[in-house]
Tab-separated table of C-alpha atoms in Angstrom:
chain	number	residue	atom	x	y	z
A	7	UNK	CA	0.083	0.045	-0.113
A	8	UNK	CA	1.280	3.385	-0.877
A	9	UNK	CA	1.497	6.776	0.789
A	10	UNK	CA	-1.525	9.001	-0.846
A	11	UNK	CA	-3.720	6.003	-1.352
A	12	UNK	CA	-7.226	6.160	-0.480
A	13	UNK	CA	-8.804	3.078	1.479
A	14	UNK	CA	-12.073	2.677	3.111
A	15	UNK	CA	-11.934	1.702	6.695
A	16	UNK	CA	-14.437	0.719	9.791
A	17	UNK	CA	-13.178	2.579	12.946
A	18	UNK	CA	-12.607	0.216	16.103
A	19	UNK	CA	-11.942	1.854	18.817
A	20	UNK	CA	-9.395	4.810	20.286
A	21	UNK	CA	-6.444	4.718	21.427
A	22	UNK	CA	-4.235	5.833	24.064
A	23	UNK	CA	-3.113	9.173	22.538
A	24	UNK	CA	-6.593	9.607	21.332
A	25	UNK	CA	-6.385	8.466	17.807
A	26	UNK	CA	-9.077	6.490	16.112
A	27	UNK	CA	-7.683	2.687	15.710
A	28	UNK	CA	-8.850	0.579	12.275
A	29	UNK	CA	-7.610	-1.975	10.192
A	30	UNK	CA	-7.258	-3.201	6.580
A	31	UNK	CA	-9.365	-6.190	5.589
A	32	UNK	CA	-8.553	-8.741	2.652
A	33	UNK	CA	-5.051	-9.213	0.836
A	34	UNK	CA	-1.233	-9.689	2.227
A	35	UNK	CA	-2.426	-6.321	4.565
A	36	UNK	CA	-5.482	-8.363	6.282
A	37	UNK	CA	-5.510	-7.258	9.805
A	38	UNK	CA	-2.660	-4.216	9.416
A	39	UNK	CA	-3.358	-1.760	12.216
A	40	UNK	CA	-4.588	1.710	10.927
A	41	UNK	CA	-4.130	4.990	13.008
A	42	UNK	CA	-5.915	7.284	11.749
A	43	UNK	CA	-6.919	10.722	12.773
A	44	UNK	CA	-10.247	12.401	12.714
A	45	UNK	CA	-12.150	8.835	12.785
A	46	UNK	CA	-14.474	7.703	15.582
A	47	UNK	CA	-15.574	4.286	16.808
A	48	UNK	CA	-18.106	2.743	14.409
A	49	UNK	CA	-17.834	4.846	11.727
A	50	UNK	CA	-16.974	3.910	7.834
A	51	UNK	CA	-14.486	6.423	6.458
A	52	UNK	CA	-12.451	7.270	3.624
A	53	UNK	CA	-8.784	7.607	4.635
A	54	UNK	CA	-5.449	8.503	2.910
A	55	UNK	CA	-2.302	6.424	3.594
A	56	UNK	CA	-0.106	9.431	5.365
A	57	UNK	CA	2.626	7.352	6.400
A	58	UNK	CA	3.994	3.824	6.461
A	59	UNK	CA	5.395	1.795	9.513
A	60	UNK	CA	6.915	-1.532	9.931
A	61	UNK	CA	4.068	-3.003	11.941
A	62	UNK	CA	0.932	-0.413	11.127
A	63	UNK	CA	0.041	2.826	8.769
A	64	UNK	CA	-0.792	6.126	9.752
A	65	UNK	CA	-3.674	7.628	7.891
A	66	UNK	CA	-6.225	10.875	8.189
A	67	UNK	CA	-9.752	10.699	7.227
A	68	UNK	CA	-11.179	12.225	4.220
A	69	UNK	CA	-14.472	11.621	4.143
A	70	UNK	CA	-17.040	9.960	6.779
A	71	UNK	CA	-19.141	7.785	5.244
A	72	UNK	CA	-21.214	6.572	7.941
A	73	UNK	CA	-20.614	9.014	11.100
A	74	UNK	CA	-20.583	8.017	14.598
A	75	UNK	CA	-23.937	9.024	16.708
A	76	UNK	CA	-21.463	10.656	19.008
A	77	UNK	CA	-19.603	12.808	16.573
A	78	UNK	CA	-20.645	16.749	16.694
A	79	UNK	CA	-19.416	19.574	14.560
A	80	UNK	CA	-16.328	21.116	16.593
A	81	UNK	CA	-17.314	24.914	17.665
A	82	UNK	CA	-13.590	25.970	17.041
A	83	UNK	CA	-12.642	27.144	13.879
A	84	UNK	CA	-9.317	25.582	13.959
A	85	UNK	CA	-10.818	22.125	14.903
A	86	UNK	CA	-8.441	19.768	12.925
A	87	UNK	CA	-5.397	21.698	12.171
A	88	UNK	CA	-4.582	22.955	15.962
A	89	UNK	CA	-2.401	20.551	18.284
A	90	UNK	CA	-4.171	21.847	21.360
A	91	UNK	CA	-7.737	20.057	21.073
A	92	UNK	CA	-8.512	16.361	19.499
A	93	UNK	CA	-11.378	15.263	20.849
A	94	UNK	CA	-13.517	18.606	19.810
A	95	UNK	CA	-15.615	16.228	17.347
A	96	UNK	CA	-16.526	13.860	20.146
A	97	UNK	CA	-19.164	14.557	22.417
A	98	UNK	CA	-18.108	15.075	25.781
A	99	UNK	CA	-19.888	12.375	27.477
A	100	UNK	CA	-18.121	9.983	25.338
A	101	UNK	CA	-14.624	11.942	25.776
A	102	UNK	CA	-15.460	10.860	29.697
A	103	UNK	CA	-16.250	7.261	28.836
A	104	UNK	CA	-12.824	6.569	26.114
A	105	UNK	CA	-10.961	8.216	29.334
A	106	UNK	CA	-12.401	6.192	32.251
A	107	UNK	CA	-11.414	3.135	29.903
A	108	UNK	CA	-8.004	4.220	28.743
A	109	UNK	CA	-7.423	4.727	32.509
A	110	UNK	CA	-8.186	1.026	33.041
A	111	UNK	CA	-6.686	-0.567	30.379
A	112	UNK	CA	-3.465	1.002	31.199
A	113	UNK	CA	-3.466	-0.334	34.410
A	114	UNK	CA	-4.553	-3.806	33.195
A	115	UNK	CA	-2.791	-4.074	30.099
A	116	UNK	CA	0.998	-1.930	31.005
A	117	UNK	CA	0.925	-2.017	34.468
A	118	UNK	CA	-0.688	-5.611	34.511
A	119	UNK	CA	-2.422	-5.234	37.727
A	120	UNK	CA	-6.085	-4.822	38.479
A	121	UNK	CA	-7.313	-2.319	41.350
A	122	UNK	CA	-9.560	-3.367	43.591
A	123	UNK	CA	-11.798	-0.259	42.703
A	124	UNK	CA	-12.330	1.738	39.463
A	125	UNK	CA	-14.020	4.776	40.961
A	126	UNK	CA	-16.053	6.796	37.825
A	127	UNK	CA	-14.893	9.690	36.573
A	128	UNK	CA	-14.795	13.105	37.813
A	129	UNK	CA	-16.201	15.405	35.359
A	130	UNK	CA	-14.899	18.885	34.687
A	131	UNK	CA	-17.809	21.611	35.139
A	132	UNK	CA	-17.143	23.544	32.168
A	133	UNK	CA	-16.217	22.125	28.247
A	134	UNK	CA	-14.702	25.381	27.701
A	135	UNK	CA	-13.158	28.372	29.218
A	136	UNK	CA	-11.331	26.345	31.480
A	137	UNK	CA	-7.538	27.191	31.254
A	138	UNK	CA	-5.707	29.173	33.666
A	139	UNK	CA	-2.826	28.785	31.777
A	140	UNK	CA	-1.880	29.106	27.768
A	141	UNK	CA	1.230	29.629	26.237
A	142	UNK	CA	1.363	30.570	22.525
A	143	UNK	CA	3.995	30.316	20.142
A	144	UNK	CA	4.891	33.378	17.734
A	145	UNK	CA	6.606	32.463	14.118
A	146	UNK	CA	7.411	34.713	11.455
A	147	UNK	CA	6.053	32.581	9.292
A	148	UNK	CA	2.178	31.324	9.439
A	149	UNK	CA	1.250	27.913	8.886
A	150	UNK	CA	-1.689	28.371	6.143
A	151	UNK	CA	-4.343	25.721	6.314
A	152	UNK	CA	-4.952	23.624	3.413
A	153	UNK	CA	-8.551	24.571	2.687
A	154	UNK	CA	-7.804	28.547	2.844
A	155	UNK	CA	-4.876	27.538	0.174
A	156	UNK	CA	-7.259	28.335	-2.945
A	157	UNK	CA	-8.660	31.688	-1.436
A	158	UNK	CA	-5.368	33.286	-1.537
A	159	UNK	CA	-3.594	34.800	-3.977
A	160	UNK	CA	0.294	33.620	-4.344
A	161	UNK	CA	1.720	36.898	-3.291
A	162	UNK	CA	-0.112	36.225	0.078
A	163	UNK	CA	1.306	33.017	0.254
A	164	UNK	CA	5.018	33.866	-0.723
A	165	UNK	CA	4.986	36.893	1.806
A	166	UNK	CA	6.070	35.812	5.251
A	167	UNK	CA	3.262	36.668	7.998
A	168	UNK	CA	3.755	36.474	11.804
A	169	UNK	CA	1.460	33.991	13.706
A	170	UNK	CA	0.960	34.072	17.395
A	171	UNK	CA	-0.960	30.677	18.030
A	172	UNK	CA	-0.237	26.893	18.516
A	173	UNK	CA	1.734	24.253	16.793
A	174	UNK	CA	-0.545	22.005	14.407
A	175	UNK	CA	-0.446	18.653	15.348
A	176	UNK	CA	3.034	16.479	15.168
A	177	UNK	CA	5.031	19.873	14.185
A	178	UNK	CA	6.716	21.912	16.516
A	179	UNK	CA	8.042	24.164	13.325
A	180	UNK	CA	4.646	25.272	12.233
A	181	UNK	CA	2.493	27.827	14.074
A	182	UNK	CA	-1.091	28.242	13.376
A	183	UNK	CA	-1.965	31.358	13.702
A	184	UNK	CA	-4.846	31.934	16.349
A	185	UNK	CA	-7.445	35.006	16.989
A	186	UNK	CA	-9.356	33.891	20.168
A	187	UNK	CA	-9.470	30.387	21.870
A	188	UNK	CA	-12.490	28.705	23.383
A	189	UNK	CA	-10.122	27.082	26.007
A	190	UNK	CA	-9.916	30.568	27.341
A	191	UNK	CA	-12.112	32.663	28.832
A	192	UNK	CA	-13.304	35.966	26.742
A	193	UNK	CA	-10.971	38.008	29.196
A	194	UNK	CA	-7.832	35.732	28.004
A	195	UNK	CA	-8.881	36.219	25.006
A	196	UNK	CA	-9.457	39.942	24.999
A	197	UNK	CA	-5.308	39.906	26.255
A	198	UNK	CA	-4.583	37.993	23.897
A	199	UNK	CA	-6.072	40.371	21.011
A	200	UNK	CA	-4.614	43.445	22.356
A	201	UNK	CA	-1.054	41.843	22.128
A	202	UNK	CA	-1.604	40.305	18.660
A	203	UNK	CA	-2.477	44.083	17.354
A	204	UNK	CA	0.500	45.490	19.284
A	205	UNK	CA	3.118	43.123	16.799
A	206	UNK	CA	2.464	45.233	13.480
A	207	UNK	CA	1.705	48.282	15.146
A	208	UNK	CA	5.018	48.495	16.611
A	209	UNK	CA	6.880	46.823	13.513
A	210	UNK	CA	8.502	44.045	15.808
A	211	UNK	CA	9.858	40.596	14.345
A	212	UNK	CA	8.307	37.699	15.621
A	213	UNK	CA	10.480	34.281	15.939
A	214	UNK	CA	12.414	32.622	13.046
A	215	UNK	CA	13.487	29.195	14.167
A	216	UNK	CA	15.305	28.665	10.739
A	217	UNK	CA	17.528	31.847	11.520
A	218	UNK	CA	17.627	31.890	15.231
A	219	UNK	CA	16.324	35.382	15.219
A	220	UNK	CA	13.321	37.315	15.596
A	221	UNK	CA	12.313	39.294	18.862
A	222	UNK	CA	8.878	37.908	20.488
A	223	UNK	CA	9.034	34.306	20.984
A	224	UNK	CA	5.765	33.179	23.589
A	225	UNK	CA	3.121	35.091	25.060
A	226	UNK	CA	1.963	33.432	28.326
A	227	UNK	CA	-1.559	34.116	29.791
A	228	UNK	CA	-2.619	33.296	33.149
A	229	UNK	CA	-5.496	33.716	35.402
A	230	UNK	CA	-6.954	32.380	38.353
A	231	UNK	CA	-10.332	31.937	40.128
A	232	UNK	CA	-10.089	35.192	42.105
A	233	UNK	CA	-10.404	36.721	38.515
A	234	UNK	CA	-6.429	37.842	38.869
A	235	UNK	CA	-4.579	37.305	35.216
A	236	UNK	CA	-0.607	37.234	33.983
A	237	UNK	CA	0.625	38.056	31.157
A	238	UNK	CA	4.069	36.794	30.148
A	239	UNK	CA	6.308	37.672	27.321
A	240	UNK	CA	9.247	35.760	26.101
A	241	UNK	CA	11.517	37.521	23.772
A	242	UNK	CA	15.191	37.657	22.522
A	243	UNK	CA	17.273	40.405	23.853
A	244	UNK	CA	15.903	43.554	22.321
A	245	UNK	CA	17.839	45.240	19.345
A	246	UNK	CA	16.299	48.405	18.346
A	247	UNK	CA	13.457	51.111	19.338
A	248	UNK	CA	10.915	49.038	18.137
A	249	UNK	CA	11.652	46.064	20.521
A	250	UNK	CA	11.570	48.093	23.206
A	251	UNK	CA	8.689	50.325	21.772
A	252	UNK	CA	6.248	47.305	21.929
A	253	UNK	CA	7.323	46.027	25.671
A	254	UNK	CA	6.421	49.768	26.629
A	255	UNK	CA	2.961	49.385	25.060
A	256	UNK	CA	2.377	45.647	26.937
A	257	UNK	CA	2.895	47.824	30.104
A	258	UNK	CA	0.010	49.985	29.021
A	259	UNK	CA	-2.216	47.098	28.662
A	260	UNK	CA	-2.359	46.541	32.666
A	261	UNK	CA	-4.186	49.705	32.873
A	262	UNK	CA	-6.546	49.075	30.255
A	263	UNK	CA	-7.498	45.478	31.694
A	264	UNK	CA	-8.046	45.617	35.479
A	265	UNK	CA	-8.052	42.242	36.194
A	266	UNK	CA	-4.481	42.256	34.788
A	267	UNK	CA	-1.964	42.066	38.321
A	268	UNK	CA	1.155	41.241	36.549
A	269	UNK	CA	3.298	41.893	33.725
A	270	UNK	CA	6.453	39.964	33.478
A	271	UNK	CA	9.023	39.654	30.812
A	272	UNK	CA	11.361	36.854	30.380
A	273	UNK	CA	14.704	36.713	28.115
A	274	UNK	CA	15.497	33.637	26.020
A	275	UNK	CA	18.209	33.930	23.588
A	276	UNK	CA	18.968	29.875	23.353
A	277	UNK	CA	17.982	27.156	21.154
A	278	UNK	CA	15.707	26.230	23.465
A	279	UNK	CA	11.997	27.005	24.090
A	280	UNK	CA	12.134	27.094	28.023
A	281	UNK	CA	13.194	30.517	29.171
A	282	UNK	CA	16.476	30.321	31.515
A	283	UNK	CA	17.128	33.612	32.524
A	284	UNK	CA	15.202	35.525	35.681
A	285	UNK	CA	11.999	37.309	34.702
A	286	UNK	CA	11.593	41.052	35.180
A	287	UNK	CA	8.145	42.646	36.278
A	288	UNK	CA	6.932	45.451	34.090
A	289	UNK	CA	3.561	46.135	35.234
A	290	UNK	CA	1.921	45.233	39.150
A	291	UNK	CA	3.620	42.168	41.130
A	292	UNK	CA	5.968	39.178	40.173
A	293	UNK	CA	2.611	36.826	40.824
A	294	UNK	CA	-1.163	36.688	40.508
A	295	UNK	CA	-3.376	34.744	43.440
A	296	UNK	CA	-5.576	31.666	43.552
A	297	UNK	CA	-7.771	30.120	46.317
A	298	UNK	CA	-8.511	26.444	46.619
A	299	UNK	CA	-9.484	24.157	49.660
A	300	UNK	CA	-9.342	27.691	52.002
A	301	UNK	CA	-5.648	28.306	51.465
A	302	UNK	CA	-4.334	31.333	49.131
A	303	UNK	CA	-1.553	30.367	46.867
A	304	UNK	CA	0.741	32.593	44.763
A	305	UNK	CA	1.812	31.796	41.156
A	306	UNK	CA	4.569	33.011	39.568
A	307	UNK	CA	5.596	33.368	35.727
A	308	UNK	CA	7.831	29.907	36.537
A	309	UNK	CA	5.473	28.131	38.555
A	310	UNK	CA	3.181	25.029	37.682
A	311	UNK	CA	-0.048	24.995	38.205
A	312	UNK	CA	-2.987	23.028	37.773
A	313	UNK	CA	-4.409	24.419	34.540
A	314	UNK	CA	-8.472	23.472	35.050
A	315	UNK	CA	-9.340	26.264	37.040
A	316	UNK	CA	-13.326	25.202	37.527
A	317	UNK	CA	-12.389	21.546	38.501
A	318	UNK	CA	-9.117	22.643	40.605
A	319	UNK	CA	-11.083	22.005	44.257
A	320	UNK	CA	-12.760	19.186	43.406
A	321	UNK	CA	-9.331	17.639	42.383
A	322	UNK	CA	-7.460	18.728	45.366
A	323	UNK	CA	-10.549	17.109	47.216
A	324	UNK	CA	-9.831	14.101	45.823
A	325	UNK	CA	-6.419	13.667	46.281
A	326	UNK	CA	-6.931	14.397	50.273
A	327	UNK	CA	-9.770	11.898	50.277
A	328	UNK	CA	-7.590	9.412	48.630
A	329	UNK	CA	-4.709	10.096	51.028
A	330	UNK	CA	-6.606	9.334	54.021
A	331	UNK	CA	-4.799	11.334	56.647
A	332	UNK	CA	-4.504	10.676	60.169
A	333	UNK	CA	-3.747	13.889	62.349
A	334	UNK	CA	-0.403	12.076	63.566
A	335	UNK	CA	0.971	11.228	60.107
A	336	UNK	CA	4.223	12.422	58.256
A	337	UNK	CA	3.386	13.023	54.741
A	338	UNK	CA	5.817	13.508	52.158
A	339	UNK	CA	4.908	15.472	48.867
A	340	UNK	CA	7.054	14.787	46.023
A	341	UNK	CA	7.048	16.692	42.930
A	342	UNK	CA	5.394	19.808	45.143
A	343	UNK	CA	5.411	22.294	43.237
A	344	UNK	CA	4.051	25.705	44.864
A	345	UNK	CA	2.640	23.352	47.568
A	346	UNK	CA	-1.273	22.930	46.059
A	347	UNK	CA	-1.208	19.442	47.472
A	348	UNK	CA	1.532	20.110	50.437
A	349	UNK	CA	-0.474	22.840	52.386
A	350	UNK	CA	-3.970	21.318	52.410
A	351	UNK	CA	-2.199	17.784	53.907
A	352	UNK	CA	-0.171	20.195	56.493
A	353	UNK	CA	-4.035	21.040	57.628
A	354	UNK	CA	-4.556	17.289	58.481
A	355	UNK	CA	-1.740	16.120	59.428
A	356	UNK	CA	1.630	16.074	61.750
A	357	UNK	CA	3.957	17.234	59.378
A	358	UNK	CA	4.069	17.315	55.704
A	359	UNK	CA	7.243	18.044	53.569
A	360	UNK	CA	6.997	18.916	49.565
A	361	UNK	CA	10.094	17.902	47.623
A	362	UNK	CA	10.357	19.967	44.368
A	363	UNK	CA	12.936	20.310	41.744
A	364	UNK	CA	12.023	23.927	40.534
A	365	UNK	CA	13.537	26.909	42.710
A	366	UNK	CA	10.948	29.383	41.715
A	367	UNK	CA	8.145	26.760	42.837
A	368	UNK	CA	9.350	26.085	45.735
A	369	UNK	CA	9.910	29.994	46.551
A	370	UNK	CA	5.951	29.958	46.074
A	371	UNK	CA	5.603	27.174	48.300
A	372	UNK	CA	7.407	28.448	51.168
A	373	UNK	CA	5.791	31.924	50.682
A	374	UNK	CA	2.242	30.272	50.379
A	375	UNK	CA	3.060	28.699	53.641
A	376	UNK	CA	3.902	31.554	55.297
A	377	UNK	CA	0.927	33.710	53.486
A	378	UNK	CA	-1.651	31.193	55.322
A	379	UNK	CA	0.333	31.037	58.650
A	380	UNK	CA	1.235	26.769	58.080
A	381	UNK	CA	3.797	26.217	60.307
A	382	UNK	CA	3.997	22.480	60.377
A	383	UNK	CA	5.593	22.158	56.434
A	384	UNK	CA	9.244	21.547	55.037
A	385	UNK	CA	10.010	22.685	51.476
A	386	UNK	CA	12.967	21.482	50.031
A	387	UNK	CA	14.584	22.070	46.901
A	388	UNK	CA	15.667	19.011	44.607
A	389	UNK	CA	15.504	17.080	41.718
A	390	UNK	CA	14.255	13.397	42.310
A	391	UNK	CA	15.962	12.447	39.623
A	392	UNK	CA	19.203	13.050	40.862
A	393	UNK	CA	20.851	10.453	43.595
A	394	UNK	CA	21.525	13.419	45.772
A	395	UNK	CA	18.077	13.921	46.260
A	396	UNK	CA	17.584	10.262	48.117
A	397	UNK	CA	20.497	10.992	50.106
A	398	UNK	CA	18.196	14.053	51.032
A	399	UNK	CA	15.240	12.025	51.613
A	400	UNK	CA	17.192	9.425	53.812
A	401	UNK	CA	18.135	12.082	56.603
A	402	UNK	CA	13.868	12.365	57.045
A	403	UNK	CA	11.435	10.922	59.173
A	404	UNK	CA	9.964	7.527	57.195
A	405	UNK	CA	6.255	8.842	56.079
A	406	UNK	CA	2.981	7.128	56.344
A	407	UNK	CA	2.003	8.955	53.187
A	408	UNK	CA	3.656	9.638	50.185
A	409	UNK	CA	1.907	11.311	47.409
A	410	UNK	CA	3.493	11.583	44.036
A	411	UNK	CA	2.839	13.701	41.146
A	412	UNK	CA	5.716	13.545	38.627
A	413	UNK	CA	5.379	14.719	34.723
A	414	UNK	CA	4.395	12.876	32.070
A	415	UNK	CA	7.358	10.641	31.717
A	416	UNK	CA	6.807	9.074	35.600
A	417	UNK	CA	9.106	8.432	37.900
A	418	UNK	CA	12.795	7.469	37.862
A	419	UNK	CA	13.242	3.644	38.503
A	420	UNK	CA	15.736	4.243	41.309
A	421	UNK	CA	13.131	6.179	43.072
A	422	UNK	CA	10.373	3.429	42.766
A	423	UNK	CA	13.118	1.148	44.185
A	424	UNK	CA	14.030	3.516	46.742
A	425	UNK	CA	10.183	3.410	48.122
A	426	UNK	CA	10.225	0.230	48.461
A	427	UNK	CA	13.133	0.275	50.687
A	428	UNK	CA	11.238	2.881	53.208
A	429	UNK	CA	7.913	1.343	52.433
A	430	UNK	CA	5.223	4.360	53.512
A	431	UNK	CA	2.047	2.845	54.797
A	432	UNK	CA	0.026	4.405	51.655
A	433	UNK	CA	1.277	6.018	48.133
A	434	UNK	CA	-0.938	8.186	46.402
A	435	UNK	CA	-0.100	8.553	42.837
A	436	UNK	CA	-1.444	11.530	41.272
A	437	UNK	CA	-0.295	11.644	36.812
A	438	UNK	CA	-1.731	13.404	33.592
A	439	UNK	CA	-0.469	10.062	31.917
A	440	UNK	CA	-1.788	6.862	33.056
A	441	UNK	CA	0.817	4.727	30.570
A	442	UNK	CA	3.681	5.482	32.440
A	443	UNK	CA	1.650	5.851	36.100
A	444	UNK	CA	0.773	1.923	35.672
A	445	UNK	CA	4.572	1.408	34.076
A	446	UNK	CA	5.399	2.491	37.379
A	447	UNK	CA	2.787	1.095	39.624
A	448	UNK	CA	4.059	-2.399	38.380
A	449	UNK	CA	7.329	-1.717	39.653
A	450	UNK	CA	6.036	-0.744	43.242
A	451	UNK	CA	3.528	-4.229	42.957
A	452	UNK	CA	5.858	-6.290	44.598
A	453	UNK	CA	5.186	-4.030	47.518
A	454	UNK	CA	2.114	-2.465	47.287
A	455	UNK	CA	-1.596	-3.414	45.856
A	456	UNK	CA	-3.528	-1.155	44.073
A	457	UNK	CA	-6.628	-0.345	46.385
A	458	UNK	CA	-8.863	2.294	44.078
A	459	UNK	CA	-8.056	4.209	40.909
A	460	UNK	CA	-9.736	7.901	40.526
A	461	UNK	CA	-9.783	9.293	37.294
A	462	UNK	CA	-10.368	13.110	37.277
A	463	UNK	CA	-10.825	15.148	33.478
A	464	UNK	CA	-9.332	18.345	34.043
A	465	UNK	CA	-8.307	18.470	29.919
A	466	UNK	CA	-11.646	18.770	28.474
A	467	UNK	CA	-11.784	18.427	24.436
A	468	UNK	CA	-8.641	16.602	24.465
A	469	UNK	CA	-7.471	12.743	25.330
A	470	UNK	CA	-5.326	14.046	28.082
A	471	UNK	CA	-6.577	12.796	31.857
A	472	UNK	CA	-5.664	12.995	35.328
A	473	UNK	CA	-5.652	9.860	37.225
A	474	UNK	CA	-5.315	9.176	41.047
A	475	UNK	CA	-4.349	5.951	42.143
A	476	UNK	CA	-4.635	4.818	45.800
A	477	UNK	CA	-1.555	1.902	46.928
A	478	UNK	CA	-1.259	0.572	50.125
A	479	UNK	CA	1.421	-1.810	51.776
A	480	UNK	CA	0.897	-5.279	51.112
């Protein structure tokens, strides 16, 4: 079968990454798996082969012949091109059902363990406008969707057009220009529009990855449930007056938007998309405030905080319930961030210890403890993928409860070995990637059993799902 060939398929299921799964029937390729973009289970579709792999094919839906009863028209005009949302064409109730199934499949097929209880998924109270943080990439070359090519004059195609938006699926070098994102609330979209207007007005350049040039690299917007907003600008070092003028005009947005409490600027002259230098406060404070479980948090530009603002309270409550903390317990919160979980734990236990590799997040966490008068908590800056961190843990009292919320890649294998040596009574493993979570749980299975798994949807319109696993010592 050749690349570009059109084939008729019947979609069977949705895979872990949100990709539809189908199979070829007949001929010498009978049973060959096809990973399909844009299809839904039970649908009959025509698809174009995009890429051939050794054991499967990749394809794109070009026509839906028999639609699923759960298919809907995406409300976003960028759906299908933008890499931000992959499931807008799937009814929300079905999104939840598949996320539940993916969590269960991960534990049983990857972790080879069966939980005593799989709890019903906790839905997000809203499908759109939920994100408390969105990071938009800036590019001197705008990605033009295929459906727009015929309506554009050749000169418009050839001319470099700046873009402020999100990467298309599978391409980190292509930015789709986005005027309004449905995952943001209206105030955040208005702020984004105001920044976009300043780019041509101030005649600044956007990032050019090929030439490693251009001034504006990222625009990041954060908001909290308290209504406070932060604008983060990431640029290369200014090179002319237009760059300085842009920064000055951005500062003026603070007076135009009363909700904006912080405008900060970071310089990134490296090849990495992540700014490494310090941030400069251009307007207001260096943080915004959030309130969860009766605790006030400060969130700075570089700090991690859960993105679903309306569902944040339920997320924290679910983790607290899973931990079943006693007043005499010592609790370790590994990958603690700004203390989103550590501080609520501290109010229920004898002592809580938060370990976090990001120095800025640790500073925020300590400030959050002081702001709320919580004294039975200790925060330590340490990289849990480094041996030195385990030496640090050796000097601490063995906890009754350990809470983990690692990055998508999961835990370091030696950290799982370390936990099996310390043997806390209970481990609460929080993850946004059930596949790596299940892998890690399997490494703990000789010492722990999985009591319960609680999915919670923090990412509507995407295949991502948060999973809370409760492990108890055998």
